[in-house]
Coordinates of C-alpha atoms and ligand atoms in Angstrom, one line a residue:
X273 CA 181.1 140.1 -0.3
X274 CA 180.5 141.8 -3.6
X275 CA 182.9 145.2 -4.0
X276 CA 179.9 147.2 -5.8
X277 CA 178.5 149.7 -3.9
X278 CA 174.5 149.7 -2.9
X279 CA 173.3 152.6 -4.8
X280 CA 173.4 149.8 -7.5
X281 CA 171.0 148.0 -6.3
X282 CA 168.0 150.4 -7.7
X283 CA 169.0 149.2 -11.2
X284 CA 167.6 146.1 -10.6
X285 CA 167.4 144.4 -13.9
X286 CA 167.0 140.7 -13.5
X287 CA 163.7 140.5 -14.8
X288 CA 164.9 141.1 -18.2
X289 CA 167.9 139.1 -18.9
X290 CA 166.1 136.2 -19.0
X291 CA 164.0 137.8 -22.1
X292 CA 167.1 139.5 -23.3
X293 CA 168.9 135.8 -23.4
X294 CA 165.9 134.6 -25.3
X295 CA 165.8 137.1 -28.0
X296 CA 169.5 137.1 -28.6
X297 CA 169.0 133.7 -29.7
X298 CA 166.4 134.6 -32.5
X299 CA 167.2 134.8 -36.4
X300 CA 165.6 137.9 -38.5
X301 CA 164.3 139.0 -35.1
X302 CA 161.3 141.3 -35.8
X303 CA 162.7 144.4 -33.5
X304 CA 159.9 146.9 -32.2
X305 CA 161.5 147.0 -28.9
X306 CA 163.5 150.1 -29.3
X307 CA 163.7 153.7 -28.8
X308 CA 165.4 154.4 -31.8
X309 CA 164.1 156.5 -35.3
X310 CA 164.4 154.6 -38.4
X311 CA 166.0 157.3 -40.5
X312 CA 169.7 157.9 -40.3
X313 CA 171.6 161.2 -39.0
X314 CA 171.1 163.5 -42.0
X315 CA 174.1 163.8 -44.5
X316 CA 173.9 167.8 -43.6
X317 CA 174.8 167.2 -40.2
X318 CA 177.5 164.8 -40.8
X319 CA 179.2 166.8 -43.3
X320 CA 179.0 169.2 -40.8
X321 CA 180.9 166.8 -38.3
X322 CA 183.6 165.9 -40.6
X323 CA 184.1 169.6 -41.4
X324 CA 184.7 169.8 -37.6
X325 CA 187.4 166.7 -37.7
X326 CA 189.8 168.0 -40.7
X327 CA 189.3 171.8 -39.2
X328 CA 190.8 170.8 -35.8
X329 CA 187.8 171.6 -33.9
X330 CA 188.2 168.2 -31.9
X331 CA 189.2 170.1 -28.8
X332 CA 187.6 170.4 -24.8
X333 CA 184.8 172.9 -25.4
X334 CA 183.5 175.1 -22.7
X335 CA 181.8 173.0 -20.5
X336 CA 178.3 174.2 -21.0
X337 CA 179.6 173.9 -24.7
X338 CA 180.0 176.1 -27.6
X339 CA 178.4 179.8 -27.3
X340 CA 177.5 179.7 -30.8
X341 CA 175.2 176.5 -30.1
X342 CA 173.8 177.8 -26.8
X343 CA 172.7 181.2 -28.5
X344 CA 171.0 179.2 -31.4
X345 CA 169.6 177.0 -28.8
X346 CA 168.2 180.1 -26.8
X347 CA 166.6 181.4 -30.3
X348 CA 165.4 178.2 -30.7
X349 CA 163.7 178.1 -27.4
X350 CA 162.5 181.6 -27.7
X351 CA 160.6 181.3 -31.2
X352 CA 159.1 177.2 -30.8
X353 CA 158.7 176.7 -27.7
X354 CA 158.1 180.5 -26.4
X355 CA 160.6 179.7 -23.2
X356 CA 162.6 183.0 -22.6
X357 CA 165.9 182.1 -21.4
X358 CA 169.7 183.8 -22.0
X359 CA 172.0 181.5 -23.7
X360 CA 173.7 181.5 -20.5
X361 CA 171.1 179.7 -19.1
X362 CA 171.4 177.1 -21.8
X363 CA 173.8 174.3 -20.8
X364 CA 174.7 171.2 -23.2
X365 CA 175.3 167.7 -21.9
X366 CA 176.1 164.7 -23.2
X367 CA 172.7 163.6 -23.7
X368 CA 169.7 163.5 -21.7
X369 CA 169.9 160.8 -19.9
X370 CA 173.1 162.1 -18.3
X371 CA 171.3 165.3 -18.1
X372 CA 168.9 163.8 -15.7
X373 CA 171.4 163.0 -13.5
X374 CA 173.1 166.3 -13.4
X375 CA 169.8 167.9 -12.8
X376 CA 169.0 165.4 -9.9
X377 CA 172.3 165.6 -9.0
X378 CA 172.0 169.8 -8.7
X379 CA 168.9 169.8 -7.4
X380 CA 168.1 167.2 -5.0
X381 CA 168.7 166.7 -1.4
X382 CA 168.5 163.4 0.6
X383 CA 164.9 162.5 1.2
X384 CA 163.6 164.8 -0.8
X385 CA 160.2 163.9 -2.9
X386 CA 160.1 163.8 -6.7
X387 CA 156.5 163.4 -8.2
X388 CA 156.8 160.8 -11.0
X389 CA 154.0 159.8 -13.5
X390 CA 153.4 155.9 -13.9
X391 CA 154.6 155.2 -16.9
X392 CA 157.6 157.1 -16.8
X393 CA 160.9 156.7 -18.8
X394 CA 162.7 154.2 -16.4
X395 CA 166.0 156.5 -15.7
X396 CA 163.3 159.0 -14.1
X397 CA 163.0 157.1 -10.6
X398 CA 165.9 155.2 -10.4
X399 CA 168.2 157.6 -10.9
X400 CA 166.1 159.6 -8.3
X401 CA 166.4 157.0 -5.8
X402 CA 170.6 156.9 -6.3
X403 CA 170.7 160.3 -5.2
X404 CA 168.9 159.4 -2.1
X405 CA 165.2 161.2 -3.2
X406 CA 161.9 159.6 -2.6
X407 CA 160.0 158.8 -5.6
X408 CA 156.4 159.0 -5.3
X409 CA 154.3 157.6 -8.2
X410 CA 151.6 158.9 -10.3
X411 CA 149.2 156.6 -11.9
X412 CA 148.3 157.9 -15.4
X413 CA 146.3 154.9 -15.8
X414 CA 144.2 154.0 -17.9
X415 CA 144.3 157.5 -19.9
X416 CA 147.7 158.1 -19.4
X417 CA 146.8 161.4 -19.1
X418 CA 147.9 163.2 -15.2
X419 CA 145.1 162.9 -13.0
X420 CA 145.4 166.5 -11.3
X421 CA 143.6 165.3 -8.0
X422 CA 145.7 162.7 -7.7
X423 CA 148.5 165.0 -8.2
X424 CA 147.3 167.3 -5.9
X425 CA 147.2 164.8 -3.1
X426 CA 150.4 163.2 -3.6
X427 CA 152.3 166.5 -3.0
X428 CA 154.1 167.0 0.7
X429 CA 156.1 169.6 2.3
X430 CA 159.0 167.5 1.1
X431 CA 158.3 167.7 -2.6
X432 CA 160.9 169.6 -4.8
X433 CA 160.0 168.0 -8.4
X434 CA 157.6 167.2 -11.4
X435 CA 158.8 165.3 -13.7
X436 CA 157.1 165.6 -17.1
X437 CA 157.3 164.5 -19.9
X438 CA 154.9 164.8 -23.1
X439 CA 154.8 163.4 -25.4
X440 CA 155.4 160.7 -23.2
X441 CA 157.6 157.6 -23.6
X442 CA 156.0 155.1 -23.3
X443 CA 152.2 155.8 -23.6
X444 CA 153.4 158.4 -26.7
X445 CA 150.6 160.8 -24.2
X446 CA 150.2 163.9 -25.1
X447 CA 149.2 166.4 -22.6
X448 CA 147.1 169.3 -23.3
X449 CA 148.2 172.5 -22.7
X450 CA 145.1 172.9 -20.3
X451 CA 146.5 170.3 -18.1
X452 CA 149.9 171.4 -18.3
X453 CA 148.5 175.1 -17.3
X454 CA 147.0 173.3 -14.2
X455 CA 150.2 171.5 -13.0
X456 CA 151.9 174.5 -13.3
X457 CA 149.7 176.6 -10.9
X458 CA 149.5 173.2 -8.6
X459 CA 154.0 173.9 -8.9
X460 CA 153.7 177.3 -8.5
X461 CA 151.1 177.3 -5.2
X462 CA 153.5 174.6 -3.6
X463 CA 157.1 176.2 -4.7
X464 CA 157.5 173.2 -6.7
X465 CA 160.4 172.9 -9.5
X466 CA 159.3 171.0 -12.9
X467 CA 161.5 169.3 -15.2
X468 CA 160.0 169.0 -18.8
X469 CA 161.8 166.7 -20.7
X470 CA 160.7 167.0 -24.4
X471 CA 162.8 165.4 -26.7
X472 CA 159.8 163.9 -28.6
X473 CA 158.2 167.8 -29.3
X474 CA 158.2 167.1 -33.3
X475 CA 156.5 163.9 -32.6
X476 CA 152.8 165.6 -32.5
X477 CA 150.2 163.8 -34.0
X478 CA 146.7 164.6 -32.6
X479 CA 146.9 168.1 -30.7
X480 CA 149.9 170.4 -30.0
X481 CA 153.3 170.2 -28.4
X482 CA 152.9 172.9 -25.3
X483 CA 155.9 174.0 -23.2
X484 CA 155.6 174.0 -19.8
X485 CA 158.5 176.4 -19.1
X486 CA 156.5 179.4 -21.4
X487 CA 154.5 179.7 -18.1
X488 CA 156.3 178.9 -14.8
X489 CA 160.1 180.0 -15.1
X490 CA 160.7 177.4 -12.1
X491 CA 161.1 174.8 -14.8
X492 CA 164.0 172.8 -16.1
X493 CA 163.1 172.3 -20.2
X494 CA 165.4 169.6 -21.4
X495 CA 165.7 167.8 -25.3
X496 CA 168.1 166.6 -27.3
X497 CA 169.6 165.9 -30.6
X498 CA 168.7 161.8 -30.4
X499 CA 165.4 161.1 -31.5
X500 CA 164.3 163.9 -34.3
X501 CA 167.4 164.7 -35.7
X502 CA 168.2 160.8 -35.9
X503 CA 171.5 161.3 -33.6
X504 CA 171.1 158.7 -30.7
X505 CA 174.8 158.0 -31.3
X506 CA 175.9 160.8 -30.8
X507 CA 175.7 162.2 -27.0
X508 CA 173.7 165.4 -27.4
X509 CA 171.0 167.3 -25.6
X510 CA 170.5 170.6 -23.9
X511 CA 169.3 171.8 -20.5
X512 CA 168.0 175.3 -20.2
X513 CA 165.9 177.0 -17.1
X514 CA 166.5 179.4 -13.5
X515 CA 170.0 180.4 -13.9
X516 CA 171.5 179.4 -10.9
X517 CA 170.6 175.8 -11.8
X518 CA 172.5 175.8 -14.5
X519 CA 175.3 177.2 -13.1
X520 CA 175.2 173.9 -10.1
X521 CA 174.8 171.5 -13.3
X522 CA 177.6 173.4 -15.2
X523 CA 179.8 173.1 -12.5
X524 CA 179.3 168.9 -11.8
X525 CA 180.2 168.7 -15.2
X526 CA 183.5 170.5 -14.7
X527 CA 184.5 167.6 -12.5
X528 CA 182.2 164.9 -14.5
X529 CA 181.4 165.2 -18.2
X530 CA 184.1 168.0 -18.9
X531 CA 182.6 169.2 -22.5
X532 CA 180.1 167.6 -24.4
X533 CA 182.0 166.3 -27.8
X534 CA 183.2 169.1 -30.0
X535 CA 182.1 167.5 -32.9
X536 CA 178.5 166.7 -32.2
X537 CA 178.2 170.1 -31.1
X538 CA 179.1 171.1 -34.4
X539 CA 177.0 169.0 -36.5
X540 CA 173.7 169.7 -33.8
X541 CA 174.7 173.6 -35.3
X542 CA 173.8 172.1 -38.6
X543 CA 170.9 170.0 -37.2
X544 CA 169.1 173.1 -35.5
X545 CA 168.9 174.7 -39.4
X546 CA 166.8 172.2 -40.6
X547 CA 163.4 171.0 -38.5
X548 CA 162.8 167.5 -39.2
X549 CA 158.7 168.3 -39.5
X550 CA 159.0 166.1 -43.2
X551 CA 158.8 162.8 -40.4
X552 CA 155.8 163.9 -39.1
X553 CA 152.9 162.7 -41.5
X554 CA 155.4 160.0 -42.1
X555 CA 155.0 158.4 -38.1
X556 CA 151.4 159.7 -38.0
X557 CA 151.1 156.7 -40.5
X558 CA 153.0 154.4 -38.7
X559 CA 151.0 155.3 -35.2
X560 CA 147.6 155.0 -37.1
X561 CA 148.8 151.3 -39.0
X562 CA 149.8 150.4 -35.1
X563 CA 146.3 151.8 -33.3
X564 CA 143.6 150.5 -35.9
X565 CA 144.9 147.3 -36.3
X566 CA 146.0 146.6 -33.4
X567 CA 142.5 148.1 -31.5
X568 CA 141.2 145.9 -34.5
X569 CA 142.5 142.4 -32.6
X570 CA 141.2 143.0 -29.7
X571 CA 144.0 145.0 -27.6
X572 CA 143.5 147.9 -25.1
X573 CA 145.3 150.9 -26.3
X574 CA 144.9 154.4 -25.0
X575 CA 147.5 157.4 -25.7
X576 CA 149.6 157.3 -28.8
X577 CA 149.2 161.0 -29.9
X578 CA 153.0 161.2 -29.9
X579 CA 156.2 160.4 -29.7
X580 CA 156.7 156.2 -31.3
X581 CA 155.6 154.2 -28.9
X582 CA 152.3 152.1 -27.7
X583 CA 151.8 150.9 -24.4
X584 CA 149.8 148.2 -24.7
X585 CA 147.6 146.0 -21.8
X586 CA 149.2 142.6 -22.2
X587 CA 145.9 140.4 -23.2
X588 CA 143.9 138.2 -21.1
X589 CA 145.8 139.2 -17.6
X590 CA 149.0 137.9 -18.7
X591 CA 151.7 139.4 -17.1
X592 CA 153.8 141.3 -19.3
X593 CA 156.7 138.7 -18.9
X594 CA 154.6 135.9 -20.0
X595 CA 153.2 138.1 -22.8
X596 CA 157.0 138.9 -23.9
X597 CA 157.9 135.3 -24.0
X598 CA 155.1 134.7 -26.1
X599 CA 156.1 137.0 -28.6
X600 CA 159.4 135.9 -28.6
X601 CA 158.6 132.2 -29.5
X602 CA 157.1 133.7 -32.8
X603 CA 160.1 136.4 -33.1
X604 CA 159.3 139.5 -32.2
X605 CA 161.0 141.5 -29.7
X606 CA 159.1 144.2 -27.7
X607 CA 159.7 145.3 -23.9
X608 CA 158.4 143.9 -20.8
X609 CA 156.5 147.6 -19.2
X610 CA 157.6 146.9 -15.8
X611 CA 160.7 148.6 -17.4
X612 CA 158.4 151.7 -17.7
X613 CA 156.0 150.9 -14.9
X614 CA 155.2 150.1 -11.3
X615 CA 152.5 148.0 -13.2
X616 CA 153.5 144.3 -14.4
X617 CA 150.5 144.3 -17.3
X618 CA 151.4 146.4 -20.1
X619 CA 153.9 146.0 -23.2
X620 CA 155.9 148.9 -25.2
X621 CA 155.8 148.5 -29.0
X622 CA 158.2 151.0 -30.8
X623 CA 157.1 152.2 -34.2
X624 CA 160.3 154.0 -34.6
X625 CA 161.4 150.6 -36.6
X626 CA 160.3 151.2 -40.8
X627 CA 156.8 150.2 -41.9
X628 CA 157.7 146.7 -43.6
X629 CA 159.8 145.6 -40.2
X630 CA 156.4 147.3 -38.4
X631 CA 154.0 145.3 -40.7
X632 CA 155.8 141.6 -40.1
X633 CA 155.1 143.1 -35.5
X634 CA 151.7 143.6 -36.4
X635 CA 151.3 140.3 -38.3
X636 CA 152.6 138.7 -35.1
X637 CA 150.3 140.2 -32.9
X638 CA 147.5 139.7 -34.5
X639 CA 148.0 136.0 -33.9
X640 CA 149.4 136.2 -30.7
X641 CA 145.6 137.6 -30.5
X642 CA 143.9 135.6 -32.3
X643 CA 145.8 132.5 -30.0
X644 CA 144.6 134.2 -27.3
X645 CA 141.2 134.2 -28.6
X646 CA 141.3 138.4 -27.8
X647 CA 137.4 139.1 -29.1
X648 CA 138.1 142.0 -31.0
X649 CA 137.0 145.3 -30.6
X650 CA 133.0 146.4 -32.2
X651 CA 134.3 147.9 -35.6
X652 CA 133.3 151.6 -34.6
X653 CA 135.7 151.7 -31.8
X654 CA 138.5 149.9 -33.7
X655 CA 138.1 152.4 -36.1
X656 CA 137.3 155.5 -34.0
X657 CA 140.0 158.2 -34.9
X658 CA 142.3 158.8 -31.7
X659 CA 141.7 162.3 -29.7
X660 CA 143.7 164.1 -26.7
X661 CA 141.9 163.4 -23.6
X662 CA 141.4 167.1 -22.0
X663 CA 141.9 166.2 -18.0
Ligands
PLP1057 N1 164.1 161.2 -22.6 C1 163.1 160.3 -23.0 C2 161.7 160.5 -22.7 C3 163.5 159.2 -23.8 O1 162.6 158.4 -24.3 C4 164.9 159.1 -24.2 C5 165.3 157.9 -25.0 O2 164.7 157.0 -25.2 C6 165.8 160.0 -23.6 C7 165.4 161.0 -22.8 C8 167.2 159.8 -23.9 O3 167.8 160.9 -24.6 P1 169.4 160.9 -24.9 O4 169.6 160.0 -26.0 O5 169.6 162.3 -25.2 O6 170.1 160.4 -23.6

């Protein structure tokens, strides 16, 4: 009898080792498989970080971390994003991934409902289900955009949470700020909490970042340090929203997390005096190489007015295993969308990888269509320009 515990069992992963075993044994693997921005952490920032090393400031912070951060964070807040919250009501974490548990973890009561959209970032259900919740899916599909009747009817007297998040991983959806006006009066009718998780707010291309949390206090706004300030490594994000939330999250991280590290706290100070918006036109270009040539072959592609990633529908009804595979004979990794998806037909393509690495994917797919025998798309719609959907 095996000594791990059940709650396991909702990370289910055996789908992908097989693919995972495969691509480890490539050579020059052509990577657009992952999450991950091609620049490096800024040397500002990690001056900043070694100031904090040889000054001693390698110490347990506050738990919700450094006041100094959490008051630039509130500013922050206040003048982007228009979300009015004391820096009190800031809390950091080590990232947000850990941040969704804590959230969960503060919020959630066995058998309570939490209203996911299909695609969703995978630690969104699972970790939903570990806590004892109830996920109940959304299909974005095919827009990717939240189909509000659809919302509507999948809401219960049991449902506590929304989760959002836009732009989206992995569509790279952006919502409009109509539709996120019209979830928040669906939240607000029903007593419904949101959590808005927008680390990818820089990453903007077609429309504008909105934030959900300007309008219905009852929201949790969460982002992070990993993706526009280059800093996956280092642990950071930030959880801000109704007070006594943040007090239940800061006080399961007394007893779990402890402090977020001193030094990344530091150089994330540094990081908030500079806004990465130079990487904007700079992606735009890599999403627009990814949708016109790719729509160009032949493949169905919707979303992709944000964030770095494409979810595209795997070709000819493979599944998006067998599609994989077949990019993996020829060398290029990419990710499997059941990952992301209730759905087994779709594939994620990063762009977050730099344009030559990006150019050698697109090569690849292009045959991969062109094996297929994909008929590609009339020229005008290869070559339409890419517009929000307004749902
Ligand atoms: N939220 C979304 C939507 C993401 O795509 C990712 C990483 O891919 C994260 C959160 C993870 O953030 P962190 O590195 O702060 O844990």
């Amino acid at each position: 009898m095996s000594f791990v515990a059940q709650r396991l069992t909702y990370f289910d992963s055996s789908d992908f080792r097989e693919a995972i075993r495969k691509q480890a044994l490539l050579t020059d693997p052509v990577d657009l498989s992952i999450g991950v921005p091609e620049e490096l952490t800024a040397d500002h920032v990690k001056a900043a970080a070694i100031r904090a090393i040889i000054n001693d400031k390698t110490t347990y912070t506050p738990t919700n971390g450094l006041a100094e951060l959490r008051s630039a964070l509130a500013r922050k807040l206040k003048t982007e994003n228009n979300v009015l919250v004391e820096p009190s009501a800031v809390t950091i974490v080590p990232g947000l991934t850990t941040g969704q548990l804590l959230v969960y973890l503060a919020v959630l009561d066995p058998g309570d409902e939490v209203i996911v959209f299909d695609p969703y970032y995978p630690p969104y259900p699972h970790l939903a289900s570990m806590v004892g919740a109830r996920v109940v899916y959304v299909s974005t599909l095919p827009t990717f955009q939240p189909d509000l009747a659809a919302l509507e009817a999948s809401i219960t007297d049991k449902t506590k949470l929304i989760v959002i998040n836009t732009p989206n991983n992995p569509s790279g959806a952006v919502y409009p700020e109509k539709t996120l006006r019209a979830i928040a009066a669906l939240a607000e009718a029903n007593n419904i909490l949101l959590i808005s998780d927008e680390i990818y707010e820089h990453f903007v291309y077609d429309g504008q970042h909105f934030s959900i949390g300007s309008i219905y206090p009852n929201t949790i706004t969460m982002n992070g340090f990993s993706k526009e300030h280059a800093m996956t490594g280092w642990r950071l994000g930030y959880i801000a929203g109704p007070q006594e939330i943040i007090d239940a999250i800061n006080e399961l991280q007394q007893y779990t997390v402890m402090s977020s590290s001193s030094i990344s706290q530091h150089a994330a100070l540094a990081a908030l005096a500079q806004k990465p918006t130079h990487l904007i036109d700079k992606y735009r270009r890599k999403r627009d190489l990814v949708i016109s040539r790719l729509r160009a072959a032949g493949y169905d592609l919707h979303g992709a007015d944000g964030a770095f990633y494409a979810f595209v529908k795997a070709p000819r009804n493979l599944t998006d295993v067998e599609f994989v595979d077949r990019a993996t004979e020829r060398g290029l990794i990419i990710v499997a969308g059941r990952a992301f998806s209730q759905l087994h037909g779709y594939i994620r393509i990063s762009y977050g990888a730099d344009i030559a690495t990006l150019e050698r994917g697109i090569v690849i797919l292009e045959a991969l269509a062109k094996e297929l025998q994909v008929a590609p798309l009339p020229k005008t719609a290869a070559q339409s320009t890419h517009t929000n959907s307004t749902v």
